[in-house]
């Protein structure tokens, strides 16, 4: 299993909307960056993703699970980009802010900090555990 972080502007698609999508999940589409698209193509069924609210909030708010691997994104008229389907898994009672992530030196290598514009990025297992623990403090 691999771990990821996916970003969405909460006024476009929020963790609460993801939760309402229920067991059928929802497509994670609209990604037009080649590096982010490559990351989507690497996702496997069962992989877990942090759900990050970008622009408004700038915080990790929960976890979703990949339930369908990459397929052609129906919102892309060129047919070059892909989507995956993700299902709500959990919402953090205490979101983890970007500010608190930046303050943790063990997380300084994350793409979230180094490549702030990237919307789909891998997260190593150690960082996954650290961030999950931060949500419980």
PDB file of C-alpha atoms in Angstrom:
ATOM      1  CA  UNK A   1       0.000   0.000   0.000  1.00  0.00           C
ATOM      2  CA  UNK A   2       1.108   3.536  -0.758  1.00  0.00           C
ATOM      3  CA  UNK A   3       0.131   6.837   0.794  1.00  0.00           C
ATOM      4  CA  UNK A   4      -0.725  10.124  -0.891  1.00  0.00           C
ATOM      5  CA  UNK A   5      -1.933  13.647  -0.325  1.00  0.00           C
ATOM      6  CA  UNK A   6      -4.568  15.119  -2.623  1.00  0.00           C
ATOM      7  CA  UNK A   7      -5.648  18.746  -2.612  1.00  0.00           C
ATOM      8  CA  UNK A   8      -8.987  20.342  -3.275  1.00  0.00           C
ATOM      9  CA  UNK A   9     -10.308  23.824  -2.738  1.00  0.00           C
ATOM     10  CA  UNK A  10     -13.111  23.315  -0.199  1.00  0.00           C
ATOM     11  CA  UNK A  11     -15.444  25.667  -2.074  1.00  0.00           C
ATOM     12  CA  UNK A  12     -15.059  23.364  -5.118  1.00  0.00           C
ATOM     13  CA  UNK A  13     -15.005  19.918  -3.412  1.00  0.00           C
ATOM     14  CA  UNK A  14     -14.817  19.519   0.367  1.00  0.00           C
ATOM     15  CA  UNK A  15     -14.334  16.618   2.754  1.00  0.00           C
ATOM     16  CA  UNK A  16     -18.030  16.931   3.665  1.00  0.00           C
ATOM     17  CA  UNK A  17     -19.059  16.565   0.007  1.00  0.00           C
ATOM     18  CA  UNK A  18     -16.728  13.573  -0.254  1.00  0.00           C
ATOM     19  CA  UNK A  19     -18.426  12.032   2.789  1.00  0.00           C
ATOM     20  CA  UNK A  20     -21.871  12.598   1.210  1.00  0.00           C
ATOM     21  CA  UNK A  21     -20.708  10.719  -1.916  1.00  0.00           C
ATOM     22  CA  UNK A  22     -20.968   7.581   0.214  1.00  0.00           C
ATOM     23  CA  UNK A  23     -19.644   4.122  -0.601  1.00  0.00           C
ATOM     24  CA  UNK A  24     -19.638   4.693  -4.377  1.00  0.00           C
ATOM     25  CA  UNK A  25     -17.055   7.433  -3.868  1.00  0.00           C
ATOM     26  CA  UNK A  26     -16.384  10.246  -6.315  1.00  0.00           C
ATOM     27  CA  UNK A  27     -13.958  10.813  -9.181  1.00  0.00           C
ATOM     28  CA  UNK A  28     -10.826  12.772  -8.364  1.00  0.00           C
ATOM     29  CA  UNK A  29     -10.705  14.621 -11.656  1.00  0.00           C
ATOM     30  CA  UNK A  30      -9.672  17.947 -13.120  1.00  0.00           C
ATOM     31  CA  UNK A  31      -5.956  17.401 -12.520  1.00  0.00           C
ATOM     32  CA  UNK A  32      -4.009  19.053 -15.371  1.00  0.00           C
ATOM     33  CA  UNK A  33      -0.448  18.976 -14.068  1.00  0.00           C
ATOM     34  CA  UNK A  34       1.669  16.200 -15.621  1.00  0.00           C
ATOM     35  CA  UNK A  35       3.521  15.329 -12.410  1.00  0.00           C
ATOM     36  CA  UNK A  36       0.259  15.168 -10.436  1.00  0.00           C
ATOM     37  CA  UNK A  37      -1.302  13.070 -13.234  1.00  0.00           C
ATOM     38  CA  UNK A  38       1.651  10.686 -13.090  1.00  0.00           C
ATOM     39  CA  UNK A  39       0.998  10.310  -9.367  1.00  0.00           C
ATOM     40  CA  UNK A  40      -2.675   9.543 -10.054  1.00  0.00           C
ATOM     41  CA  UNK A  41      -1.581   6.834 -12.521  1.00  0.00           C
ATOM     42  CA  UNK A  42       0.597   5.295  -9.782  1.00  0.00           C
ATOM     43  CA  UNK A  43      -2.273   4.962  -7.319  1.00  0.00           C
ATOM     44  CA  UNK A  44      -3.579   1.482  -6.622  1.00  0.00           C
ATOM     45  CA  UNK A  45      -6.896   0.304  -5.237  1.00  0.00           C
ATOM     46  CA  UNK A  46      -6.691   0.412  -1.433  1.00  0.00           C
ATOM     47  CA  UNK A  47      -4.095   3.203  -1.259  1.00  0.00           C
ATOM     48  CA  UNK A  48      -4.878   5.882   1.317  1.00  0.00           C
ATOM     49  CA  UNK A  49      -4.789   9.634   0.728  1.00  0.00           C
ATOM     50  CA  UNK A  50      -4.795  12.611   3.029  1.00  0.00           C
ATOM     51  CA  UNK A  51      -7.531  15.031   1.942  1.00  0.00           C
ATOM     52  CA  UNK A  52      -6.113  18.569   1.979  1.00  0.00           C
ATOM     53  CA  UNK A  53      -8.198  21.737   1.778  1.00  0.00           C
ATOM     54  CA  UNK A  54      -6.112  24.168  -0.278  1.00  0.00           C
ATOM     55  CA  UNK A  55      -6.381  27.954  -0.538  1.00  0.00           C
ATOM     56  CA  UNK A  56      -9.146  28.191   2.088  1.00  0.00           C
ATOM     57  CA  UNK A  57      -7.908  26.568   5.279  1.00  0.00           C
ATOM     58  CA  UNK A  58      -4.633  25.055   4.048  1.00  0.00           C
ATOM     59  CA  UNK A  59      -5.023  21.977   6.202  1.00  0.00           C
ATOM     60  CA  UNK A  60      -5.336  18.213   6.088  1.00  0.00           C
ATOM     61  CA  UNK A  61      -8.923  17.460   7.054  1.00  0.00           C
ATOM     62  CA  UNK A  62      -9.282  13.707   6.611  1.00  0.00           C
ATOM     63  CA  UNK A  63      -8.501  10.495   4.767  1.00  0.00           C
ATOM     64  CA  UNK A  64      -9.933   8.921   1.616  1.00  0.00           C
ATOM     65  CA  UNK A  65      -9.256   5.547   0.003  1.00  0.00           C
ATOM     66  CA  UNK A  66      -8.651   4.814  -3.682  1.00  0.00           C
ATOM     67  CA  UNK A  67     -11.429   2.481  -4.838  1.00  0.00           C
ATOM     68  CA  UNK A  68     -10.871   2.666  -8.604  1.00  0.00           C
ATOM     69  CA  UNK A  69      -7.491   3.006 -10.302  1.00  0.00           C
ATOM     70  CA  UNK A  70      -6.738   5.555 -13.029  1.00  0.00           C
ATOM     71  CA  UNK A  71      -9.009   5.978 -16.022  1.00  0.00           C
ATOM     72  CA  UNK A  72      -9.471   8.702 -18.634  1.00  0.00           C
ATOM     73  CA  UNK A  73     -10.746  11.883 -16.980  1.00  0.00           C
ATOM     74  CA  UNK A  74     -14.162  12.643 -18.482  1.00  0.00           C
ATOM     75  CA  UNK A  75     -13.606  16.377 -17.831  1.00  0.00           C
ATOM     76  CA  UNK A  76     -10.524  16.402 -20.110  1.00  0.00           C
ATOM     77  CA  UNK A  77     -11.504  16.938 -23.738  1.00  0.00           C
ATOM     78  CA  UNK A  78      -7.976  16.043 -24.915  1.00  0.00           C
ATOM     79  CA  UNK A  79      -8.085  12.566 -23.365  1.00  0.00           C
ATOM     80  CA  UNK A  80      -4.562  12.982 -21.951  1.00  0.00           C
ATOM     81  CA  UNK A  81      -5.351  13.220 -18.253  1.00  0.00           C
ATOM     82  CA  UNK A  82      -6.674  10.663 -15.797  1.00  0.00           C
ATOM     83  CA  UNK A  83      -8.840  10.464 -12.702  1.00  0.00           C
ATOM     84  CA  UNK A  84      -9.179   7.962  -9.880  1.00  0.00           C
ATOM     85  CA  UNK A  85     -12.228   7.288  -7.709  1.00  0.00           C
ATOM     86  CA  UNK A  86     -11.856   7.877  -3.982  1.00  0.00           C
ATOM     87  CA  UNK A  87     -14.110   7.006  -1.075  1.00  0.00           C
ATOM     88  CA  UNK A  88     -14.422   8.849   2.236  1.00  0.00           C
ATOM     89  CA  UNK A  89     -12.705   7.037   5.094  1.00  0.00           C
ATOM     90  CA  UNK A  90     -12.493   9.525   7.975  1.00  0.00           C
ATOM     91  CA  UNK A  91     -12.592  13.193   8.914  1.00  0.00           C
ATOM     92  CA  UNK A  92     -10.122  14.546  11.447  1.00  0.00           C
ATOM     93  CA  UNK A  93     -11.705  16.117  14.520  1.00  0.00           C
ATOM     94  CA  UNK A  94      -8.705  18.438  14.548  1.00  0.00           C
ATOM     95  CA  UNK A  95      -7.409  19.400  11.065  1.00  0.00           C
ATOM     96  CA  UNK A  96      -3.628  19.567  10.650  1.00  0.00           C
ATOM     97  CA  UNK A  97      -2.631  22.992   9.392  1.00  0.00           C
ATOM     98  CA  UNK A  98       0.111  23.607   6.866  1.00  0.00           C
ATOM     99  CA  UNK A  99       1.721  25.839   9.486  1.00  0.00           C
ATOM    100  CA  UNK A 100       1.972  22.962  11.993  1.00  0.00           C
ATOM    101  CA  UNK A 101       3.359  20.640   9.296  1.00  0.00           C
ATOM    102  CA  UNK A 102       6.037  23.202   8.412  1.00  0.00           C
ATOM    103  CA  UNK A 103       7.027  23.440  12.090  1.00  0.00           C
ATOM    104  CA  UNK A 104       7.735  19.689  12.286  1.00  0.00           C
ATOM    105  CA  UNK A 105      11.321  19.125  11.085  1.00  0.00           C
ATOM    106  CA  UNK A 106      10.560  15.431  10.410  1.00  0.00           C
ATOM    107  CA  UNK A 107       8.131  16.568   7.678  1.00  0.00           C
ATOM    108  CA  UNK A 108      10.350  19.196   6.015  1.00  0.00           C
ATOM    109  CA  UNK A 109      11.025  16.897   3.023  1.00  0.00           C
ATOM    110  CA  UNK A 110       7.358  16.600   2.005  1.00  0.00           C
ATOM    111  CA  UNK A 111       6.283  17.803  -1.426  1.00  0.00           C
ATOM    112  CA  UNK A 112       3.530  19.723   0.367  1.00  0.00           C
ATOM    113  CA  UNK A 113       6.284  22.080   1.552  1.00  0.00           C
ATOM    114  CA  UNK A 114       8.823  21.766  -1.276  1.00  0.00           C
ATOM    115  CA  UNK A 115       6.362  21.775  -4.220  1.00  0.00           C
ATOM    116  CA  UNK A 116       3.431  23.712  -2.814  1.00  0.00           C
ATOM    117  CA  UNK A 117       1.576  23.928  -6.161  1.00  0.00           C
ATOM    118  CA  UNK A 118       1.490  20.146  -6.712  1.00  0.00           C
ATOM    119  CA  UNK A 119      -2.067  18.821  -6.160  1.00  0.00           C
ATOM    120  CA  UNK A 120      -1.364  15.064  -5.942  1.00  0.00           C
ATOM    121  CA  UNK A 121       1.766  13.868  -4.150  1.00  0.00           C
ATOM    122  CA  UNK A 122       3.206  10.800  -2.464  1.00  0.00           C
ATOM    123  CA  UNK A 123       3.619  10.633   1.305  1.00  0.00           C
ATOM    124  CA  UNK A 124       6.120   8.229   2.851  1.00  0.00           C
ATOM    125  CA  UNK A 125       4.949   5.832   5.581  1.00  0.00           C
ATOM    126  CA  UNK A 126       6.881   7.572   8.405  1.00  0.00           C
ATOM    127  CA  UNK A 127       5.313  10.939   7.500  1.00  0.00           C
ATOM    128  CA  UNK A 128       1.886   9.283   7.199  1.00  0.00           C
ATOM    129  CA  UNK A 129       2.211   8.027  10.789  1.00  0.00           C
ATOM    130  CA  UNK A 130       3.481  11.385  12.102  1.00  0.00           C
ATOM    131  CA  UNK A 131       0.604  13.315  10.496  1.00  0.00           C
ATOM    132  CA  UNK A 132      -1.999  10.804  11.716  1.00  0.00           C
ATOM    133  CA  UNK A 133      -0.590  11.174  15.235  1.00  0.00           C
ATOM    134  CA  UNK A 134      -0.774  14.973  14.925  1.00  0.00           C
ATOM    135  CA  UNK A 135      -4.509  14.669  14.278  1.00  0.00           C
ATOM    136  CA  UNK A 136      -4.968  13.023  17.670  1.00  0.00           C
ATOM    137  CA  UNK A 137      -3.135  15.641  19.769  1.00  0.00           C
TER     138      UNK A 137
END
